[in-house]
Short mmCIF file of C-alpha atoms and ligand atoms in Angstrom, two decimals:
data_model
loop_
_atom_site.label_atom_id
_atom_site.label_comp_id
_atom_site.label_asym_id
_atom_site.label_seq_id
_atom_site.Cartn_x
_atom_site.Cartn_y
_atom_site.Cartn_z
CA MET A 1 -48.03 -35.43 24.95
CA LYS A 2 -46.89 -37.93 22.33
CA ILE A 3 -45.01 -37.23 19.12
CA ALA A 4 -45.64 -39.39 16.06
CA ALA A 5 -43.13 -38.91 13.22
CA SER A 6 -44.77 -38.77 9.80
CA ILE A 7 -42.20 -40.37 7.46
CA LEU A 8 -43.83 -39.06 4.27
CA ASN A 9 -41.10 -36.42 3.97
CA CYS A 10 -38.14 -38.45 5.19
CA ASP A 11 -35.27 -39.46 2.88
CA PHE A 12 -36.74 -42.55 1.19
CA LEU A 13 -33.29 -43.46 -0.17
CA ARG A 14 -32.28 -44.11 3.46
CA LEU A 15 -35.63 -45.17 4.88
CA GLY A 16 -34.21 -47.74 7.32
CA GLU A 17 -31.63 -45.31 8.68
CA GLU A 18 -34.23 -42.56 8.98
CA ILE A 19 -36.50 -44.85 11.03
CA SER A 20 -33.62 -45.82 13.36
CA ARG A 21 -32.48 -42.22 13.63
CA VAL A 22 -35.88 -40.79 14.49
CA GLN A 23 -36.57 -43.59 16.99
CA LYS A 24 -33.22 -42.90 18.67
CA ALA A 25 -34.16 -39.22 18.70
CA GLY A 26 -37.04 -40.09 21.00
CA ILE A 27 -40.30 -40.16 19.07
CA ASP A 28 -43.24 -42.07 20.56
CA ALA A 29 -44.68 -43.51 17.32
CA ILE A 30 -44.30 -43.70 13.56
CA HIS A 31 -47.13 -42.15 11.53
CA LEU A 32 -47.49 -43.85 8.14
CA ASP A 33 -49.29 -41.72 5.55
CA VAL A 34 -51.03 -44.08 3.14
CA MET A 35 -52.56 -42.30 0.12
CA ASP A 36 -54.60 -43.84 -2.71
CA GLY A 37 -54.56 -41.03 -5.29
CA HIS A 38 -58.38 -40.81 -5.07
CA PHE A 39 -59.33 -39.66 -1.58
CA VAL A 40 -56.29 -37.36 -1.83
CA PRO A 41 -54.53 -36.18 -5.02
CA ASN A 42 -51.35 -38.12 -4.20
CA LEU A 43 -50.15 -41.71 -4.07
CA SER A 44 -47.66 -42.62 -1.34
CA PHE A 45 -46.99 -46.18 -0.15
CA GLY A 46 -48.80 -49.26 1.09
CA VAL A 47 -48.40 -52.57 2.89
CA PRO A 48 -44.99 -53.49 1.35
CA ILE A 49 -43.39 -50.44 2.99
CA LEU A 50 -45.16 -51.16 6.28
CA LYS A 51 -43.84 -54.74 6.21
CA ALA A 52 -40.35 -53.52 5.25
CA ILE A 53 -40.06 -51.18 8.24
CA ARG A 54 -41.91 -53.38 10.77
CA PRO A 55 -38.82 -55.35 11.90
CA LYS A 56 -36.98 -52.06 12.59
CA LEU A 57 -39.70 -50.55 14.75
CA THR A 58 -39.12 -50.04 18.46
CA VAL A 59 -42.18 -47.77 18.76
CA PRO A 60 -45.84 -48.26 17.68
CA VAL A 61 -46.83 -47.52 14.08
CA MET A 62 -50.14 -45.78 13.28
CA SER A 63 -51.26 -46.21 9.67
CA HIS A 64 -53.08 -43.07 8.54
CA LEU A 65 -55.27 -44.25 5.65
CA MET A 66 -56.11 -41.40 3.30
CA VAL A 67 -58.04 -43.76 1.06
CA ASN A 68 -61.56 -44.13 -0.26
CA THR A 69 -63.68 -46.97 1.17
CA PRO A 70 -61.15 -47.83 3.92
CA GLU A 71 -63.36 -50.80 4.91
CA LYS A 72 -61.91 -52.58 1.88
CA ILE A 73 -58.31 -52.25 2.97
CA ILE A 74 -58.18 -51.86 6.76
CA ASP A 75 -57.66 -55.61 7.24
CA LYS A 76 -54.49 -55.43 5.10
CA PHE A 77 -52.96 -52.86 7.47
CA ILE A 78 -54.22 -54.22 10.76
CA LEU A 79 -51.72 -57.07 10.95
CA ASP A 80 -48.58 -54.93 10.94
CA SER A 81 -49.98 -51.72 12.46
CA ASP A 82 -50.47 -50.93 16.12
CA GLY A 83 -53.24 -48.55 15.14
CA VAL A 84 -55.22 -47.64 12.03
CA ILE A 85 -56.68 -44.19 11.39
CA PHE A 86 -59.27 -43.77 8.62
CA HIS A 87 -61.14 -40.70 7.37
CA ILE A 88 -64.77 -40.17 8.32
CA GLU A 89 -65.32 -38.52 4.92
CA ALA A 90 -64.10 -41.61 3.05
CA THR A 91 -66.76 -44.13 4.06
CA ASP A 92 -70.42 -44.58 4.94
CA LYS A 93 -69.37 -47.59 7.07
CA VAL A 94 -67.71 -45.77 9.95
CA GLN A 95 -68.93 -48.14 12.66
CA GLU A 96 -67.90 -51.20 10.63
CA CYS A 97 -64.42 -49.74 10.16
CA LEU A 98 -64.14 -49.06 13.90
CA ASP A 99 -65.38 -52.58 14.69
CA MET A 100 -62.77 -54.13 12.36
CA ILE A 101 -59.94 -52.31 14.15
CA ASN A 102 -61.27 -52.74 17.68
CA LYS A 103 -62.03 -56.46 17.13
CA ALA A 104 -58.38 -56.92 16.13
CA ASN A 105 -57.40 -55.26 19.43
CA LYS A 106 -55.63 -52.45 17.61
CA LEU A 107 -55.90 -48.70 18.24
CA ALA A 108 -58.74 -47.16 16.22
CA GLY A 109 -58.47 -43.61 14.94
CA ILE A 110 -60.85 -41.42 12.94
CA ALA A 111 -59.45 -38.44 11.02
CA LEU A 112 -61.42 -35.27 10.26
CA ASN A 113 -60.49 -33.05 7.32
CA PRO A 114 -60.25 -29.30 7.96
CA ASP A 115 -63.76 -28.67 6.56
CA THR A 116 -65.41 -31.48 8.54
CA PRO A 117 -67.10 -30.25 11.75
CA VAL A 118 -66.17 -32.04 15.00
CA SER A 119 -69.88 -32.76 15.57
CA GLN A 120 -69.60 -35.59 13.04
CA ILE A 121 -67.37 -37.59 15.40
CA HIS A 122 -69.83 -37.44 18.31
CA PRO A 123 -71.51 -40.84 17.75
CA TYR A 124 -68.13 -42.63 17.81
CA LEU A 125 -66.40 -40.99 20.77
CA ASN A 126 -66.67 -44.06 22.97
CA ASN A 127 -65.32 -46.47 20.35
CA VAL A 128 -62.24 -44.58 19.25
CA TYR A 129 -58.69 -44.34 20.65
CA GLU A 130 -57.78 -41.17 18.73
CA VAL A 131 -59.56 -38.42 16.83
CA LEU A 132 -57.08 -36.95 14.34
CA ILE A 133 -57.66 -33.30 13.49
CA MET A 134 -56.18 -32.59 10.04
CA SER A 135 -54.55 -29.17 10.23
CA VAL A 136 -53.77 -29.23 6.49
CA HIS A 137 -55.79 -30.51 3.55
CA PRO A 138 -54.44 -34.07 3.35
CA GLY A 139 -52.23 -35.29 0.52
CA PHE A 140 -48.82 -33.72 1.06
CA GLY A 141 -46.21 -33.04 3.71
CA GLY A 142 -44.65 -29.61 4.18
CA GLN A 143 -47.92 -27.63 3.94
CA ALA A 144 -48.79 -24.58 6.05
CA PHE A 145 -50.73 -25.14 9.28
CA ILE A 146 -54.40 -24.04 9.11
CA PRO A 147 -54.82 -21.69 12.14
CA GLU A 148 -58.56 -22.46 12.59
CA SER A 149 -57.47 -25.93 13.68
CA VAL A 150 -56.71 -24.60 17.20
CA ASP A 151 -60.37 -23.72 17.83
CA LYS A 152 -61.42 -27.06 16.40
CA ILE A 153 -59.17 -28.83 18.94
CA LYS A 154 -60.70 -26.82 21.78
CA LYS A 155 -64.24 -27.70 20.61
CA LEU A 156 -63.34 -31.37 20.32
CA LYS A 157 -61.72 -31.34 23.78
CA GLU A 158 -64.94 -29.95 25.27
CA MET A 159 -67.05 -32.54 23.41
CA ILE A 160 -64.82 -35.38 24.68
CA ARG A 161 -65.05 -34.03 28.25
CA ARG A 162 -68.88 -33.79 28.09
CA ALA A 163 -69.17 -37.29 26.59
CA GLU A 164 -66.82 -38.63 29.31
CA SER A 165 -64.89 -40.21 26.47
CA LYS A 166 -61.28 -41.37 26.77
CA ALA A 167 -60.53 -40.47 23.14
CA LEU A 168 -57.20 -38.76 22.55
CA ILE A 169 -56.82 -35.78 20.22
CA GLY A 170 -54.21 -36.02 17.47
CA VAL A 171 -53.19 -33.13 15.20
CA ASP A 172 -51.65 -33.70 11.81
CA GLY A 173 -50.20 -31.29 9.27
CA GLY A 174 -47.90 -28.29 9.52
CA VAL A 175 -47.15 -29.00 13.17
CA GLY A 176 -43.86 -27.47 14.32
CA LEU A 177 -41.97 -25.47 16.89
CA ASN A 178 -44.07 -22.40 16.15
CA ASN A 179 -47.41 -23.98 17.07
CA ALA A 180 -46.82 -27.12 19.16
CA GLU A 181 -47.26 -25.36 22.50
CA ASN A 182 -50.59 -23.76 21.41
CA LEU A 183 -51.85 -27.13 20.24
CA ILE A 184 -51.03 -28.79 23.54
CA GLN A 185 -52.68 -25.95 25.47
CA ALA A 186 -55.75 -26.29 23.24
CA GLY A 187 -55.98 -29.96 24.22
CA ALA A 188 -53.89 -31.97 21.76
CA ASP A 189 -52.50 -35.26 23.11
CA ILE A 190 -50.63 -36.53 20.03
CA LEU A 191 -48.73 -34.41 17.48
CA ALA A 192 -48.04 -35.95 14.07
CA VAL A 193 -44.93 -34.18 12.82
CA GLY A 194 -43.24 -34.63 9.44
CA SER A 195 -41.13 -31.92 7.85
CA SER A 196 -40.41 -30.07 11.10
CA ILE A 197 -38.45 -33.15 12.17
CA PHE A 198 -37.08 -34.48 8.87
CA LYS A 199 -36.06 -31.08 7.51
CA SER A 200 -34.21 -30.29 10.74
CA LYS A 201 -30.50 -31.00 11.34
CA ASP A 202 -30.79 -32.54 14.77
CA TYR A 203 -33.91 -34.73 15.17
CA ALA A 204 -33.41 -35.20 18.93
CA ASP A 205 -33.06 -31.47 19.51
CA THR A 206 -36.21 -30.75 17.47
CA ILE A 207 -38.16 -33.39 19.37
CA LYS A 208 -36.98 -32.02 22.72
CA LYS A 209 -38.07 -28.53 21.67
CA LEU A 210 -41.46 -29.84 20.48
CA ARG A 211 -41.94 -31.33 23.94
CA GLY A 212 -41.17 -27.88 25.34
CA LEU A 213 -38.09 -29.15 27.13
C1 LIG B 301 -50.74 -35.05 5.15
C2 LIG B 301 -50.31 -36.14 6.14
C3 LIG B 301 -49.49 -35.58 7.27
C4 LIG B 301 -48.23 -34.87 6.78
C5 LIG B 301 -47.47 -34.32 7.97
O1 LIG B 301 -51.72 -35.57 4.29
O2 LIG B 301 -51.42 -36.79 6.70
O3 LIG B 301 -49.15 -36.64 8.16
O4 LIG B 301 -47.42 -35.78 6.09
O5 LIG B 301 -46.30 -33.73 7.45
P1 LIG B 301 -45.93 -32.21 7.83
O6 LIG B 301 -45.64 -32.24 9.30
O7 LIG B 301 -44.73 -31.93 6.98
O8 LIG B 301 -47.14 -31.38 7.49
ZN1 LIG B 302 -50.95 -38.12 8.36
#
């Protein structure tokens, strides 16, 4: 199981230190929440922040694009990201978006909002590195986990097994010590965790507990 730290809720006044601290604490990846104020009712950060943190990174960075028409901006993020995740609801060019990321030899992810059925991902299961199940309505950190997400993970796991796909299952939103174990048992491979890490005193201890150590 991998843990990706969502930095949306970290202390932006000490962004560099926060990145170093959470990497030292043992996370497996940085999860960068890019928001355009249209696909989600919030505006976060873009390529300048990605470029600013890139030299500090000792782990992969996945750019989670919560943006409309991601096909217009994916190429801007590909260079400095190890993987790019876009939303299936945000484009009618899903295959083109996947092709852009895969052609650049980066990790391709597709995110599904809570109300989007897992069946929609079926056609892409053999072209995608990660399917990200949103367990909150995207746009903000610190929201409550949507319990129905557990069943959705189980359904997706079964679909991946039947399709003999190698796609990994990511979960994003409200993930913490109270639900991590359930999510892993349901079939999650990657947990995107924001506030549960950055609001805690000891990042390493929180990460150890999330891993069930
Ligand atoms: C929400 C983002 C999530 C969120 C995770 O739109 O995609 O990555 O920041 O933060 P927590 O763990 O605080 O819900
Ligand atoms: Zn995210």
